[in-house]
PDB file of C-alpha atoms in Angstrom:
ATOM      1  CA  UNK B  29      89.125 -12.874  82.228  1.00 51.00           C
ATOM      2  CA  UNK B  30      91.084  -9.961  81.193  1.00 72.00           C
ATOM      3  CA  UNK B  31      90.093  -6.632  80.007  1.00 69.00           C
ATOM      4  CA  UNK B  32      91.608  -7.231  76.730  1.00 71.00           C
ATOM      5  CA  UNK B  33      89.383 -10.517  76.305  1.00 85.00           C
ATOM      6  CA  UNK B  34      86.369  -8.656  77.520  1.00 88.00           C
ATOM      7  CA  UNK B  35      86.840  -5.741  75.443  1.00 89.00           C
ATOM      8  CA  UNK B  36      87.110  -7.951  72.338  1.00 90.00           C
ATOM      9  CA  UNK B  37      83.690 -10.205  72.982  1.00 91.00           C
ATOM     10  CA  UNK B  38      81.620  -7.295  72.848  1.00 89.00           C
ATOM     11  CA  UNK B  39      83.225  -5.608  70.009  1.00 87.00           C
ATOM     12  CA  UNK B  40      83.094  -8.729  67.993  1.00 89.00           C
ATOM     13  CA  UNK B  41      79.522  -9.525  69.074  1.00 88.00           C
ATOM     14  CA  UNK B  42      78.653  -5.907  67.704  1.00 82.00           C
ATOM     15  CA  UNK B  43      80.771  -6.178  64.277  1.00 82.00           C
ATOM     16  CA  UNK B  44      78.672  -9.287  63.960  1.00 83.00           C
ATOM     17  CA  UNK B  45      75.357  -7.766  64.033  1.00 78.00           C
ATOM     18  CA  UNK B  46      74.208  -6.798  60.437  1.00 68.00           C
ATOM     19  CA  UNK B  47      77.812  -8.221  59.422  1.00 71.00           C
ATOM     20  CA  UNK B  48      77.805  -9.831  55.642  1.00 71.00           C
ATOM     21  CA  UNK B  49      81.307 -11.435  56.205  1.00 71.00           C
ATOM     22  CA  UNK B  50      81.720 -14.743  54.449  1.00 72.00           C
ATOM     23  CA  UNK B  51      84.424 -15.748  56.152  1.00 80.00           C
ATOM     24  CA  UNK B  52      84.619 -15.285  60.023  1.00 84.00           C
ATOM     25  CA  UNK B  53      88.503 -15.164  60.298  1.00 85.00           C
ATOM     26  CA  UNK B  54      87.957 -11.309  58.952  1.00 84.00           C
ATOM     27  CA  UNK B  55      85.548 -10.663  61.816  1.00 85.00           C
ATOM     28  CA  UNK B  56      87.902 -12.057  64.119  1.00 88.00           C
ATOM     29  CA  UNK B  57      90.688 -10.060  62.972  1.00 88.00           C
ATOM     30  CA  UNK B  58      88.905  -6.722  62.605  1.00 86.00           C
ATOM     31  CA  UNK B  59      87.884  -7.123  66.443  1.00 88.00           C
ATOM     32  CA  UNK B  60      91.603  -7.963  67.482  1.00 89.00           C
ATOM     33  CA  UNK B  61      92.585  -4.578  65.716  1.00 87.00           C
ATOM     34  CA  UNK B  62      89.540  -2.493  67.092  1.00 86.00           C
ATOM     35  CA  UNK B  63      90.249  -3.944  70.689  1.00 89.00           C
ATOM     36  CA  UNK B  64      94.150  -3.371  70.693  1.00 88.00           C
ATOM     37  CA  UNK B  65      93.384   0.088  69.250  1.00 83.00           C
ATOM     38  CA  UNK B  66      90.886   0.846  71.643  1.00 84.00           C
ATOM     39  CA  UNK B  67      93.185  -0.741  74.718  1.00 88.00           C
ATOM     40  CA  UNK B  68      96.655   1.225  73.449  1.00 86.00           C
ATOM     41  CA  UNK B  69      94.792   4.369  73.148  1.00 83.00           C
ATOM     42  CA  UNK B  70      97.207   4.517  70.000  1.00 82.00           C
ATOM     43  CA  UNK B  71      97.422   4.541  66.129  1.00 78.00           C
ATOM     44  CA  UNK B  72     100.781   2.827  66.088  1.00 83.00           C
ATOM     45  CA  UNK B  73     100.309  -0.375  65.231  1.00 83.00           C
ATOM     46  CA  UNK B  74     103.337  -1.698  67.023  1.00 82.00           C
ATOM     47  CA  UNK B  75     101.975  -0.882  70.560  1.00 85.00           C
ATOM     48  CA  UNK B  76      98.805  -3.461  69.607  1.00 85.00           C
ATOM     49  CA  UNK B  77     100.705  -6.064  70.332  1.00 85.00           C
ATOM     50  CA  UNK B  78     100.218  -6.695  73.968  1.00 86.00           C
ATOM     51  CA  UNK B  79      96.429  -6.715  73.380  1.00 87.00           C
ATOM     52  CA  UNK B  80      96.162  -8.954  70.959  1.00 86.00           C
ATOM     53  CA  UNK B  81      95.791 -12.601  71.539  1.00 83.00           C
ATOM     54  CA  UNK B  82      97.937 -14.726  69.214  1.00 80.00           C
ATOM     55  CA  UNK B  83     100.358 -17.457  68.378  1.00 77.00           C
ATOM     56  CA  UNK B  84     102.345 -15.036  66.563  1.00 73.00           C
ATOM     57  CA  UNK B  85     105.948 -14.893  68.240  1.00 74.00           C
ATOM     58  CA  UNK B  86     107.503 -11.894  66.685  1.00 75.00           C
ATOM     59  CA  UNK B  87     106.604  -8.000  66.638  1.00 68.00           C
ATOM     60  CA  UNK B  88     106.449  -7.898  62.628  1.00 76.00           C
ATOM     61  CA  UNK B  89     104.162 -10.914  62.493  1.00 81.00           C
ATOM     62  CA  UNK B  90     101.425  -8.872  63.891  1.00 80.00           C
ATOM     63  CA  UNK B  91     102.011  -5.899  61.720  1.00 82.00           C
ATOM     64  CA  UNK B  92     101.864  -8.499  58.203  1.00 86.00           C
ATOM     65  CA  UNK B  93      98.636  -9.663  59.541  1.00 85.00           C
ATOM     66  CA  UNK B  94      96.994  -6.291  60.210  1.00 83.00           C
ATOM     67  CA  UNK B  95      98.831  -5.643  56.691  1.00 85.00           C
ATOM     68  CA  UNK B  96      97.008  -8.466  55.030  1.00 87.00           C
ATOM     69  CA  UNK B  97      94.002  -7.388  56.781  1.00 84.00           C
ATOM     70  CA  UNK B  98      94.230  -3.928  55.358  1.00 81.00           C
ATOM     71  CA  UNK B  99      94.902  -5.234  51.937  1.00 85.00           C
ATOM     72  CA  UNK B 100      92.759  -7.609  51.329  1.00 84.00           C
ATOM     73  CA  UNK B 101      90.325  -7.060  48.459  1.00 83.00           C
ATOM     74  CA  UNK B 102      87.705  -9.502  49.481  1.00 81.00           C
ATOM     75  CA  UNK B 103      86.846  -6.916  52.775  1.00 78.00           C
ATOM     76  CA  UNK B 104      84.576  -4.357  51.784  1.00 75.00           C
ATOM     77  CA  UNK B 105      84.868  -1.212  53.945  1.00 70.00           C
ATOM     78  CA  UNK B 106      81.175  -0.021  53.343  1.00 72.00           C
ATOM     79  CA  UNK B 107      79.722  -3.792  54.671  1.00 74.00           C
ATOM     80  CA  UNK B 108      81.350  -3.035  58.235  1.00 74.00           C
ATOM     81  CA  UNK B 109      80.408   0.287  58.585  1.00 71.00           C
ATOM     82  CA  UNK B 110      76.988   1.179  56.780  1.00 75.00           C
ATOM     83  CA  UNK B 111      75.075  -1.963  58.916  1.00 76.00           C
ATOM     84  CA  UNK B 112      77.221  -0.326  61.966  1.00 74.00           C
ATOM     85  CA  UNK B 113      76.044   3.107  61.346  1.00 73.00           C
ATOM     86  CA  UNK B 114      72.223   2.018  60.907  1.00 78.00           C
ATOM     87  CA  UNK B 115      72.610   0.216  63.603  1.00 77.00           C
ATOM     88  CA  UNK B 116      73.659   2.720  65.729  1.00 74.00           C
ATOM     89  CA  UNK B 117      70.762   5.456  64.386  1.00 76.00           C
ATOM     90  CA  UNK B 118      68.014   3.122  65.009  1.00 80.00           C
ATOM     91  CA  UNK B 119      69.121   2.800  68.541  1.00 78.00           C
ATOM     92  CA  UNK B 120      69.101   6.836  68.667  1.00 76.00           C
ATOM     93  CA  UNK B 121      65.442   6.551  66.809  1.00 79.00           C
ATOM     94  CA  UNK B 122      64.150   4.153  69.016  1.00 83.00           C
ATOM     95  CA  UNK B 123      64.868   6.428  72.314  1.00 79.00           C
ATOM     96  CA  UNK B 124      63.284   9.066  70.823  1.00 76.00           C
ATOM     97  CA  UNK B 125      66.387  11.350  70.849  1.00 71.00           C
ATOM     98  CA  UNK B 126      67.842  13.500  68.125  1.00 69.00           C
ATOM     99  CA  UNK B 127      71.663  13.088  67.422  1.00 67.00           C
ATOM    100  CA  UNK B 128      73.674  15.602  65.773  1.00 66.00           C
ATOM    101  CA  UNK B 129      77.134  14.615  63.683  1.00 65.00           C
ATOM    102  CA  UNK B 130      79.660  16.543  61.886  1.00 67.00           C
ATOM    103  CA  UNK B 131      81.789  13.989  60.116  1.00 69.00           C
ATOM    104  CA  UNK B 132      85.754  15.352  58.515  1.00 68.00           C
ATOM    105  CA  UNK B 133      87.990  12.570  57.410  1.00 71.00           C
ATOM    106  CA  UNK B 134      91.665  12.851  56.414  1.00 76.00           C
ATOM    107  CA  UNK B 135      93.534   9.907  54.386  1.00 74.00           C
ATOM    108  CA  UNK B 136      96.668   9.422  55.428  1.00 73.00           C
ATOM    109  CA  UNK B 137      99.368   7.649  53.162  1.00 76.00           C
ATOM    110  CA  UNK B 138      96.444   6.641  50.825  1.00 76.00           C
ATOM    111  CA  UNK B 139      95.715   4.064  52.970  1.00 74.00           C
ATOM    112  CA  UNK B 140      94.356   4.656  56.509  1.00 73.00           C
ATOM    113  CA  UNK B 141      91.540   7.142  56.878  1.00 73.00           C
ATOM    114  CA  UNK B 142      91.456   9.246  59.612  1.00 69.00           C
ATOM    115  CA  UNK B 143      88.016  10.416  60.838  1.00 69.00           C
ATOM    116  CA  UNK B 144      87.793  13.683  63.073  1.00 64.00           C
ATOM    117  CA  UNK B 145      83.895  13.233  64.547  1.00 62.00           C
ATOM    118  CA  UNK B 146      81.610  16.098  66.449  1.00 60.00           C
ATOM    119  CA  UNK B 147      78.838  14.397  68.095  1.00 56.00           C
ATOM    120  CA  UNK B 148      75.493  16.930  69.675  1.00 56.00           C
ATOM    121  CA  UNK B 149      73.223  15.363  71.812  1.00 51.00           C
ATOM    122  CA  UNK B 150      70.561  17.807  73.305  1.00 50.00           C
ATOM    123  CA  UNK B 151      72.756  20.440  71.896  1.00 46.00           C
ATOM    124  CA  UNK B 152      75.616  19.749  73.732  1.00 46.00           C
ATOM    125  CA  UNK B 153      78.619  19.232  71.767  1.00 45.00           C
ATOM    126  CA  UNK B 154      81.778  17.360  72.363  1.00 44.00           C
ATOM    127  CA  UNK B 155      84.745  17.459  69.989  1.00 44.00           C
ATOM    128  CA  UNK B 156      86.812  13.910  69.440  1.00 47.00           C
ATOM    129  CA  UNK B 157      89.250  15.600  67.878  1.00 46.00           C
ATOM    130  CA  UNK B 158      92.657  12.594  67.424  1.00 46.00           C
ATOM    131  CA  UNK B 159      91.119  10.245  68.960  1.00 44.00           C
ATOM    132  CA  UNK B 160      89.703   6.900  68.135  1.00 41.00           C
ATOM    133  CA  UNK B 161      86.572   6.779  70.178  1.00 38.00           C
TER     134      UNK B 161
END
């Protein structure tokens, strides 16, 4: 199995926990675009396309459908993230540690929101400062 197929089972397994999507094609996309963004290390959406599994033959095909994606009024930003975020704090709750975040976003082209994250854990602190962790 590659990476690439690997990568994107677990992150669409977790987008599906606490997910309110009504119709599973956006899950399926969203997980595409987290995996190639996680596997390209990169913003640019044109170096997703080796990561992506599709029947899509052209460059620009990819880009409409991460477009559409993007567009789409029927996705509601806050019902990924907010069960995502919970999510992720129970887990912190649950081990009995204490997490510490500093959250700064940017919107670029007032479209894409760029978020600069500081994460403490016992104190220590560790800057992600560009990058999509």
């Amino acid at each position: 199995m590659k990476t690439e197929n690997r990568i994107f089972s677990q992150v669409y397994s977790y987008l599906e926990q606490g997910s309110r999507f009504v119709d599973k094609r956006h899950l399926t996309v969203l997980s595409w675009m987290v995996t190639a963004l996680l596997s390209s290390q990169s913003l640019n959406q044109a170096r997703w396309e080796p990561f992506v599994q599709s029947r899509a033959e052209q460059a620009n095909s990819y880009q409409r459908r991460w477009n559409r994606f993007c567009q789409n009024g029927r996705v509601a930003v806050e019902k990924i993230y907010i069960p995502l975020i919970l999510k992720a704090i129970e887990t912190w709750k649950e081990k009995g540690e204490r997490l510490y975040l500093a959250i700064d976003t940017t919107l670029l082209w007032n479209q894409y929101c760029f978020v600069y994250t500081l994460h403490g854990y016992k104190l220590h602190f560790l800057l992600k400062d560009n990058n999509i962790v």
